[in-house]
PDB file of C-alpha atoms in Angstrom:
ATOM      1  CA  UNK A   1       2.981  -6.964  16.271  1.00  0.00           C
ATOM      2  CA  UNK A   2       1.000  -7.201  12.830  1.00  0.00           C
ATOM      3  CA  UNK A   3       3.879  -8.365  10.694  1.00  0.00           C
ATOM      4  CA  UNK A   4       3.582  -9.854   7.139  1.00  0.00           C
ATOM      5  CA  UNK A   5       6.006 -11.601   4.994  1.00  0.00           C
ATOM      6  CA  UNK A   6       6.243 -12.135   1.652  1.00  0.00           C
ATOM      7  CA  UNK A   7       8.395 -15.190  -0.201  1.00  0.00           C
ATOM      8  CA  UNK A   8      10.283 -14.894  -2.092  1.00  0.00           C
ATOM      9  CA  UNK A   9      11.263 -11.284  -1.770  1.00  0.00           C
ATOM     10  CA  UNK A  10      12.838 -11.735  -5.529  1.00  0.00           C
ATOM     11  CA  UNK A  11      12.667 -14.222  -8.283  1.00  0.00           C
ATOM     12  CA  UNK A  12      13.446 -14.626 -11.825  1.00  0.00           C
ATOM     13  CA  UNK A  13      11.786 -16.803 -14.072  1.00  0.00           C
ATOM     14  CA  UNK A  14      11.570 -17.651 -17.637  1.00  0.00           C
ATOM     15  CA  UNK A  15       8.705 -16.959 -20.000  1.00  0.00           C
ATOM     16  CA  UNK A  16       5.855 -19.602 -19.743  1.00  0.00           C
ATOM     17  CA  UNK A  17       6.864 -21.101 -16.321  1.00  0.00           C
ATOM     18  CA  UNK A  18       4.497 -20.393 -13.460  1.00  0.00           C
ATOM     19  CA  UNK A  19       5.671 -18.678 -10.007  1.00  0.00           C
ATOM     20  CA  UNK A  20       4.179 -18.684  -6.355  1.00  0.00           C
ATOM     21  CA  UNK A  21       4.272 -16.354  -4.253  1.00  0.00           C
ATOM     22  CA  UNK A  22       3.775 -16.362  -0.221  1.00  0.00           C
ATOM     23  CA  UNK A  23       1.725 -14.161   1.614  1.00  0.00           C
ATOM     24  CA  UNK A  24       1.949 -14.926   5.579  1.00  0.00           C
ATOM     25  CA  UNK A  25       0.439 -13.227   8.737  1.00  0.00           C
ATOM     26  CA  UNK A  26       3.099 -13.872  11.531  1.00  0.00           C
ATOM     27  CA  UNK A  27       1.655 -12.851  14.577  1.00  0.00           C
ATOM     28  CA  UNK A  28      -1.972 -12.437  13.700  1.00  0.00           C
ATOM     29  CA  UNK A  29      -4.667 -14.183  11.798  1.00  0.00           C
ATOM     30  CA  UNK A  30      -6.232 -12.470   8.628  1.00  0.00           C
ATOM     31  CA  UNK A  31      -9.551 -12.886   7.468  1.00  0.00           C
ATOM     32  CA  UNK A  32      -8.980 -10.622   4.270  1.00  0.00           C
ATOM     33  CA  UNK A  33      -5.683 -10.415   2.658  1.00  0.00           C
ATOM     34  CA  UNK A  34      -5.211  -8.011  -0.548  1.00  0.00           C
ATOM     35  CA  UNK A  35      -2.639  -8.152  -3.351  1.00  0.00           C
ATOM     36  CA  UNK A  36      -1.293  -5.123  -5.539  1.00  0.00           C
ATOM     37  CA  UNK A  37       0.833  -4.814  -8.220  1.00  0.00           C
ATOM     38  CA  UNK A  38       3.167  -1.700  -8.739  1.00  0.00           C
ATOM     39  CA  UNK A  39       5.193  -0.747 -11.616  1.00  0.00           C
ATOM     40  CA  UNK A  40       8.304   1.164 -11.761  1.00  0.00           C
ATOM     41  CA  UNK A  41       7.314   4.580 -10.603  1.00  0.00           C
ATOM     42  CA  UNK A  42       3.979   3.919 -10.210  1.00  0.00           C
ATOM     43  CA  UNK A  43       1.296   3.570  -7.163  1.00  0.00           C
ATOM     44  CA  UNK A  44      -0.428   0.223  -6.299  1.00  0.00           C
ATOM     45  CA  UNK A  45      -3.072  -1.039  -7.863  1.00  0.00           C
ATOM     46  CA  UNK A  46      -5.276  -3.529  -6.010  1.00  0.00           C
ATOM     47  CA  UNK A  47      -5.820  -6.697  -8.109  1.00  0.00           C
ATOM     48  CA  UNK A  48      -7.767  -8.608  -5.852  1.00  0.00           C
ATOM     49  CA  UNK A  49      -9.175  -9.934  -2.130  1.00  0.00           C
ATOM     50  CA  UNK A  50      -9.261 -13.037  -0.726  1.00  0.00           C
ATOM     51  CA  UNK A  51     -10.689 -14.293   2.253  1.00  0.00           C
ATOM     52  CA  UNK A  52      -9.933 -17.095   3.885  1.00  0.00           C
ATOM     53  CA  UNK A  53     -12.045 -20.373   2.379  1.00  0.00           C
ATOM     54  CA  UNK A  54     -13.848 -18.800  -0.393  1.00  0.00           C
ATOM     55  CA  UNK A  55     -12.740 -17.653  -3.824  1.00  0.00           C
ATOM     56  CA  UNK A  56     -10.939 -14.152  -4.369  1.00  0.00           C
ATOM     57  CA  UNK A  57     -12.499 -11.172  -5.840  1.00  0.00           C
ATOM     58  CA  UNK A  58     -10.565 -10.070  -8.484  1.00  0.00           C
ATOM     59  CA  UNK A  59     -10.188  -6.259  -9.676  1.00  0.00           C
ATOM     60  CA  UNK A  60     -11.608  -5.235 -13.278  1.00  0.00           C
ATOM     61  CA  UNK A  61      -9.160  -6.182 -15.812  1.00  0.00           C
ATOM     62  CA  UNK A  62      -7.298  -8.699 -13.608  1.00  0.00           C
ATOM     63  CA  UNK A  63      -7.016 -12.178 -15.198  1.00  0.00           C
ATOM     64  CA  UNK A  64      -8.067 -14.346 -12.808  1.00  0.00           C
ATOM     65  CA  UNK A  65      -6.684 -17.612 -14.733  1.00  0.00           C
ATOM     66  CA  UNK A  66      -3.519 -15.815 -14.828  1.00  0.00           C
ATOM     67  CA  UNK A  67      -3.063 -14.723 -11.377  1.00  0.00           C
ATOM     68  CA  UNK A  68      -4.537 -17.789  -9.539  1.00  0.00           C
ATOM     69  CA  UNK A  69      -4.844 -16.655  -5.427  1.00  0.00           C
ATOM     70  CA  UNK A  70      -5.268 -18.905  -2.566  1.00  0.00           C
ATOM     71  CA  UNK A  71      -6.290 -18.373   1.040  1.00  0.00           C
ATOM     72  CA  UNK A  72      -6.270 -22.015   2.610  1.00  0.00           C
ATOM     73  CA  UNK A  73      -5.834 -20.591   5.986  1.00  0.00           C
ATOM     74  CA  UNK A  74      -6.037 -17.818   8.180  1.00  0.00           C
ATOM     75  CA  UNK A  75      -2.467 -16.926   8.080  1.00  0.00           C
ATOM     76  CA  UNK A  76      -1.224 -17.701   4.193  1.00  0.00           C
ATOM     77  CA  UNK A  77      -2.352 -16.557   1.061  1.00  0.00           C
ATOM     78  CA  UNK A  78      -0.613 -17.309  -2.071  1.00  0.00           C
ATOM     79  CA  UNK A  79      -0.304 -15.601  -5.328  1.00  0.00           C
ATOM     80  CA  UNK A  80       0.410 -17.871  -8.522  1.00  0.00           C
ATOM     81  CA  UNK A  81       1.014 -16.161 -11.717  1.00  0.00           C
ATOM     82  CA  UNK A  82       0.599 -18.607 -14.674  1.00  0.00           C
ATOM     83  CA  UNK A  83       2.538 -18.890 -17.604  1.00  0.00           C
ATOM     84  CA  UNK A  84       4.278 -15.691 -17.210  1.00  0.00           C
ATOM     85  CA  UNK A  85       5.369 -13.409 -19.450  1.00  0.00           C
ATOM     86  CA  UNK A  86       7.676 -10.435 -19.303  1.00  0.00           C
ATOM     87  CA  UNK A  87       4.680  -8.227 -19.286  1.00  0.00           C
ATOM     88  CA  UNK A  88       4.048  -9.695 -15.790  1.00  0.00           C
ATOM     89  CA  UNK A  89       6.783  -8.545 -14.210  1.00  0.00           C
ATOM     90  CA  UNK A  90       6.172  -6.469 -11.673  1.00  0.00           C
ATOM     91  CA  UNK A  91       6.600  -5.740  -7.709  1.00  0.00           C
ATOM     92  CA  UNK A  92       3.908  -7.966  -5.446  1.00  0.00           C
ATOM     93  CA  UNK A  93       2.928  -6.444  -2.580  1.00  0.00           C
ATOM     94  CA  UNK A  94       0.434  -8.313  -0.099  1.00  0.00           C
ATOM     95  CA  UNK A  95      -1.557  -6.917   2.750  1.00  0.00           C
ATOM     96  CA  UNK A  96      -3.430  -8.064   5.674  1.00  0.00           C
ATOM     97  CA  UNK A  97      -6.156  -7.571   7.813  1.00  0.00           C
ATOM     98  CA  UNK A  98      -6.574  -8.594  11.414  1.00  0.00           C
ATOM     99  CA  UNK A  99      -9.201 -10.877  12.431  1.00  0.00           C
ATOM    100  CA  UNK A 100      -9.435  -8.984  15.555  1.00  0.00           C
ATOM    101  CA  UNK A 101      -9.865  -5.671  14.032  1.00  0.00           C
ATOM    102  CA  UNK A 102     -13.624  -5.827  13.958  1.00  0.00           C
ATOM    103  CA  UNK A 103     -13.725  -1.939  12.764  1.00  0.00           C
ATOM    104  CA  UNK A 104     -12.078  -3.449   9.475  1.00  0.00           C
ATOM    105  CA  UNK A 105     -10.153  -0.184   8.925  1.00  0.00           C
ATOM    106  CA  UNK A 106      -6.213  -1.265   8.984  1.00  0.00           C
ATOM    107  CA  UNK A 107      -4.383  -3.632   6.284  1.00  0.00           C
ATOM    108  CA  UNK A 108      -0.866  -4.439   7.351  1.00  0.00           C
ATOM    109  CA  UNK A 109       1.509  -4.498   4.220  1.00  0.00           C
ATOM    110  CA  UNK A 110       4.182  -7.026   3.401  1.00  0.00           C
ATOM    111  CA  UNK A 111       7.685  -6.475   1.784  1.00  0.00           C
ATOM    112  CA  UNK A 112       6.884  -7.185  -1.358  1.00  0.00           C
ATOM    113  CA  UNK A 113       8.146  -9.405  -4.284  1.00  0.00           C
ATOM    114  CA  UNK A 114      10.065  -8.674  -7.276  1.00  0.00           C
ATOM    115  CA  UNK A 115       9.166 -10.745 -10.372  1.00  0.00           C
ATOM    116  CA  UNK A 116      10.857 -10.639 -13.294  1.00  0.00           C
ATOM    117  CA  UNK A 117      10.187 -12.760 -16.245  1.00  0.00           C
ATOM    118  CA  UNK A 118      12.714 -13.364 -18.961  1.00  0.00           C
TER     119      UNK A 118
ATOM    120  CA  UNK B   1     -16.223   5.272  -5.079  1.00  0.00           C
ATOM    121  CA  UNK B   2     -13.478   6.699  -2.970  1.00  0.00           C
ATOM    122  CA  UNK B   3     -10.085   8.193  -4.911  1.00  0.00           C
ATOM    123  CA  UNK B   4      -7.197   9.763  -3.844  1.00  0.00           C
ATOM    124  CA  UNK B   5      -5.157  12.663  -5.518  1.00  0.00           C
ATOM    125  CA  UNK B   6      -1.748  13.618  -5.087  1.00  0.00           C
ATOM    126  CA  UNK B   7      -1.130  16.796  -7.196  1.00  0.00           C
ATOM    127  CA  UNK B   8       2.442  16.806  -6.912  1.00  0.00           C
ATOM    128  CA  UNK B   9       4.789  14.027  -8.925  1.00  0.00           C
ATOM    129  CA  UNK B  10       7.674  14.630  -7.619  1.00  0.00           C
ATOM    130  CA  UNK B  11       9.011  17.583  -4.752  1.00  0.00           C
ATOM    131  CA  UNK B  12      12.252  18.425  -4.106  1.00  0.00           C
ATOM    132  CA  UNK B  13      13.238  20.180  -0.932  1.00  0.00           C
ATOM    133  CA  UNK B  14      16.622  21.271   1.182  1.00  0.00           C
ATOM    134  CA  UNK B  15      17.708  19.178   4.147  1.00  0.00           C
ATOM    135  CA  UNK B  16      16.638  20.868   7.218  1.00  0.00           C
ATOM    136  CA  UNK B  17      13.687  22.746   5.134  1.00  0.00           C
ATOM    137  CA  UNK B  18       9.513  22.120   5.796  1.00  0.00           C
ATOM    138  CA  UNK B  19       7.960  19.606   3.794  1.00  0.00           C
ATOM    139  CA  UNK B  20       4.103  19.790   3.325  1.00  0.00           C
ATOM    140  CA  UNK B  21       3.005  16.908   0.716  1.00  0.00           C
ATOM    141  CA  UNK B  22      -0.561  17.379  -0.444  1.00  0.00           C
ATOM    142  CA  UNK B  23      -3.100  14.665  -0.576  1.00  0.00           C
ATOM    143  CA  UNK B  24      -7.043  15.263  -1.579  1.00  0.00           C
ATOM    144  CA  UNK B  25      -9.572  12.827  -1.284  1.00  0.00           C
ATOM    145  CA  UNK B  26     -13.431  12.217  -2.540  1.00  0.00           C
ATOM    146  CA  UNK B  27     -15.559   9.639  -0.501  1.00  0.00           C
ATOM    147  CA  UNK B  28     -19.150   9.798   0.151  1.00  0.00           C
ATOM    148  CA  UNK B  29     -18.969   8.548   4.176  1.00  0.00           C
ATOM    149  CA  UNK B  30     -16.205   9.170   6.755  1.00  0.00           C
ATOM    150  CA  UNK B  31     -13.025   8.340   5.369  1.00  0.00           C
ATOM    151  CA  UNK B  32     -10.508   6.474   7.139  1.00  0.00           C
ATOM    152  CA  UNK B  33      -6.829   7.986   5.525  1.00  0.00           C
ATOM    153  CA  UNK B  34      -3.154   7.108   5.603  1.00  0.00           C
ATOM    154  CA  UNK B  35       0.096   7.512   4.611  1.00  0.00           C
ATOM    155  CA  UNK B  36       3.146   5.456   3.967  1.00  0.00           C
ATOM    156  CA  UNK B  37       6.446   6.144   2.817  1.00  0.00           C
ATOM    157  CA  UNK B  38       8.251   3.682   0.515  1.00  0.00           C
ATOM    158  CA  UNK B  39      11.755   3.341  -0.042  1.00  0.00           C
ATOM    159  CA  UNK B  40      13.122   1.926  -3.534  1.00  0.00           C
ATOM    160  CA  UNK B  41      12.527  -1.775  -3.852  1.00  0.00           C
ATOM    161  CA  UNK B  42      10.728  -1.779  -0.182  1.00  0.00           C
ATOM    162  CA  UNK B  43       7.212  -2.190   1.055  1.00  0.00           C
ATOM    163  CA  UNK B  44       5.413   0.111   2.525  1.00  0.00           C
ATOM    164  CA  UNK B  45       5.861   2.000   5.620  1.00  0.00           C
ATOM    165  CA  UNK B  46       2.746   3.086   7.848  1.00  0.00           C
ATOM    166  CA  UNK B  47       3.726   6.846   9.030  1.00  0.00           C
ATOM    167  CA  UNK B  48       0.279   8.121  10.579  1.00  0.00           C
ATOM    168  CA  UNK B  49      -3.306   7.265  10.086  1.00  0.00           C
ATOM    169  CA  UNK B  50      -6.529   9.049  10.748  1.00  0.00           C
ATOM    170  CA  UNK B  51      -9.850   7.477  11.763  1.00  0.00           C
ATOM    171  CA  UNK B  52     -11.416   9.950  14.124  1.00  0.00           C
ATOM    172  CA  UNK B  53     -10.848  12.372  16.951  1.00  0.00           C
ATOM    173  CA  UNK B  54      -8.370  15.202  16.893  1.00  0.00           C
ATOM    174  CA  UNK B  55      -7.573  16.165  12.992  1.00  0.00           C
ATOM    175  CA  UNK B  56      -4.051  16.588  14.108  1.00  0.00           C
ATOM    176  CA  UNK B  57      -2.464  13.127  13.925  1.00  0.00           C
ATOM    177  CA  UNK B  58       1.156  12.831  14.812  1.00  0.00           C
ATOM    178  CA  UNK B  59       3.037   9.804  13.399  1.00  0.00           C
ATOM    179  CA  UNK B  60       6.380   8.338  13.335  1.00  0.00           C
ATOM    180  CA  UNK B  61       9.808   9.977  12.155  1.00  0.00           C
ATOM    181  CA  UNK B  62       8.625  13.474  13.149  1.00  0.00           C
ATOM    182  CA  UNK B  63       5.745  13.747  10.429  1.00  0.00           C
ATOM    183  CA  UNK B  64       2.143  14.951  11.217  1.00  0.00           C
ATOM    184  CA  UNK B  65      -0.980  15.265   8.973  1.00  0.00           C
ATOM    185  CA  UNK B  66      -4.146  17.217   9.453  1.00  0.00           C
ATOM    186  CA  UNK B  67      -7.231  15.978   8.372  1.00  0.00           C
ATOM    187  CA  UNK B  68      -9.687  19.071   6.919  1.00  0.00           C
ATOM    188  CA  UNK B  69     -12.920  17.589   6.145  1.00  0.00           C
ATOM    189  CA  UNK B  70     -14.191  21.230   4.252  1.00  0.00           C
ATOM    190  CA  UNK B  71     -11.034  21.065   2.254  1.00  0.00           C
ATOM    191  CA  UNK B  72     -11.028  17.253   1.747  1.00  0.00           C
ATOM    192  CA  UNK B  73      -7.548  17.013   2.263  1.00  0.00           C
ATOM    193  CA  UNK B  74      -4.937  15.234   4.527  1.00  0.00           C
ATOM    194  CA  UNK B  75      -2.046  16.938   3.769  1.00  0.00           C
ATOM    195  CA  UNK B  76       1.705  15.491   5.602  1.00  0.00           C
ATOM    196  CA  UNK B  77       3.804  17.699   6.901  1.00  0.00           C
ATOM    197  CA  UNK B  78       7.532  17.651   8.795  1.00  0.00           C
ATOM    198  CA  UNK B  79       9.276  20.947  10.358  1.00  0.00           C
ATOM    199  CA  UNK B  80      12.614  19.974   9.411  1.00  0.00           C
ATOM    200  CA  UNK B  81      13.353  17.697   6.424  1.00  0.00           C
ATOM    201  CA  UNK B  82      16.343  14.836   6.729  1.00  0.00           C
ATOM    202  CA  UNK B  83      18.199  13.186   3.675  1.00  0.00           C
ATOM    203  CA  UNK B  84      16.908  10.286   4.845  1.00  0.00           C
ATOM    204  CA  UNK B  85      13.642  11.389   4.077  1.00  0.00           C
ATOM    205  CA  UNK B  86      14.337  10.702   0.707  1.00  0.00           C
ATOM    206  CA  UNK B  87      11.515   8.279  -0.726  1.00  0.00           C
ATOM    207  CA  UNK B  88       8.254   7.880  -2.304  1.00  0.00           C
ATOM    208  CA  UNK B  89       5.004   9.018  -0.440  1.00  0.00           C
ATOM    209  CA  UNK B  90       1.625   7.428  -0.812  1.00  0.00           C
ATOM    210  CA  UNK B  91      -1.662   8.572   0.674  1.00  0.00           C
ATOM    211  CA  UNK B  92      -4.219   6.169   0.963  1.00  0.00           C
ATOM    212  CA  UNK B  93      -7.835   6.270   1.760  1.00  0.00           C
ATOM    213  CA  UNK B  94      -9.978   3.246   3.094  1.00  0.00           C
ATOM    214  CA  UNK B  95     -13.576   2.352   4.687  1.00  0.00           C
ATOM    215  CA  UNK B  96     -14.681   0.032   7.327  1.00  0.00           C
ATOM    216  CA  UNK B  97     -14.784  -3.474   5.617  1.00  0.00           C
ATOM    217  CA  UNK B  98     -13.615  -2.100   2.421  1.00  0.00           C
ATOM    218  CA  UNK B  99     -10.078  -1.987   0.372  1.00  0.00           C
ATOM    219  CA  UNK B 100      -7.833   0.718   0.172  1.00  0.00           C
ATOM    220  CA  UNK B 101      -7.262   2.871  -2.571  1.00  0.00           C
ATOM    221  CA  UNK B 102      -3.992   4.525  -2.962  1.00  0.00           C
ATOM    222  CA  UNK B 103      -2.733   7.842  -4.806  1.00  0.00           C
ATOM    223  CA  UNK B 104      -0.292   8.139  -7.222  1.00  0.00           C
ATOM    224  CA  UNK B 105       2.443   8.875  -4.877  1.00  0.00           C
ATOM    225  CA  UNK B 106       4.844  11.742  -4.307  1.00  0.00           C
ATOM    226  CA  UNK B 107       8.474  11.385  -4.998  1.00  0.00           C
ATOM    227  CA  UNK B 108      10.647  13.457  -2.642  1.00  0.00           C
ATOM    228  CA  UNK B 109      14.148  14.498  -3.098  1.00  0.00           C
ATOM    229  CA  UNK B 110      16.235  16.511  -0.253  1.00  0.00           C
ATOM    230  CA  UNK B 111      19.195  18.406  -1.589  1.00  0.00           C
ATOM    231  CA  UNK B 112      22.041  18.922   0.793  1.00  0.00           C
TER     232      UNK B 112
END
């Protein structure tokens, strides 16, 4: 149980275009989903927290107009990188918290999406 | 605010040798601690977690970790390393209702 998927696993796009990454909880409902970014050989940095039906909360320094997050249902959150540039190339990982986890303790991670902007 | 420190960026051990990866945390309340492993180009796999109770936690793949409140540490151990254990290891701290913060990671190389 507690499986999170991401689609696509890899994407290459041209500079100036937009890319959408999906994060789905497959066998549970997620009240909260998190988006992380990981540069090569570095740790995960939290970008934003999204709750179903409300606006995402962005970490300091993350441009909300560039990284659009939509959490329209309890099983799906999307991250759209708008007007992508080469410096946006990175590994994006999502995680989700189970609605039934009343202790609000654990997150389940997706496999990640490798974005390359040319 | 919670934070996690992994003092060792890179560790090399011989196959069959024991392993200890260090993790120190800073948090004002009761921390919830995790160890994850990441192979190149892959997502995170949970090795083990500590929420409460027994301070020695057993995880998957033969790993264990010990929570030491007095030292603010949660070190990961394995008695005998296998070549397939070569990967990046992340310690993370969370709290009820809050997000998770990750350490910088420790890259493990296993020598044959």
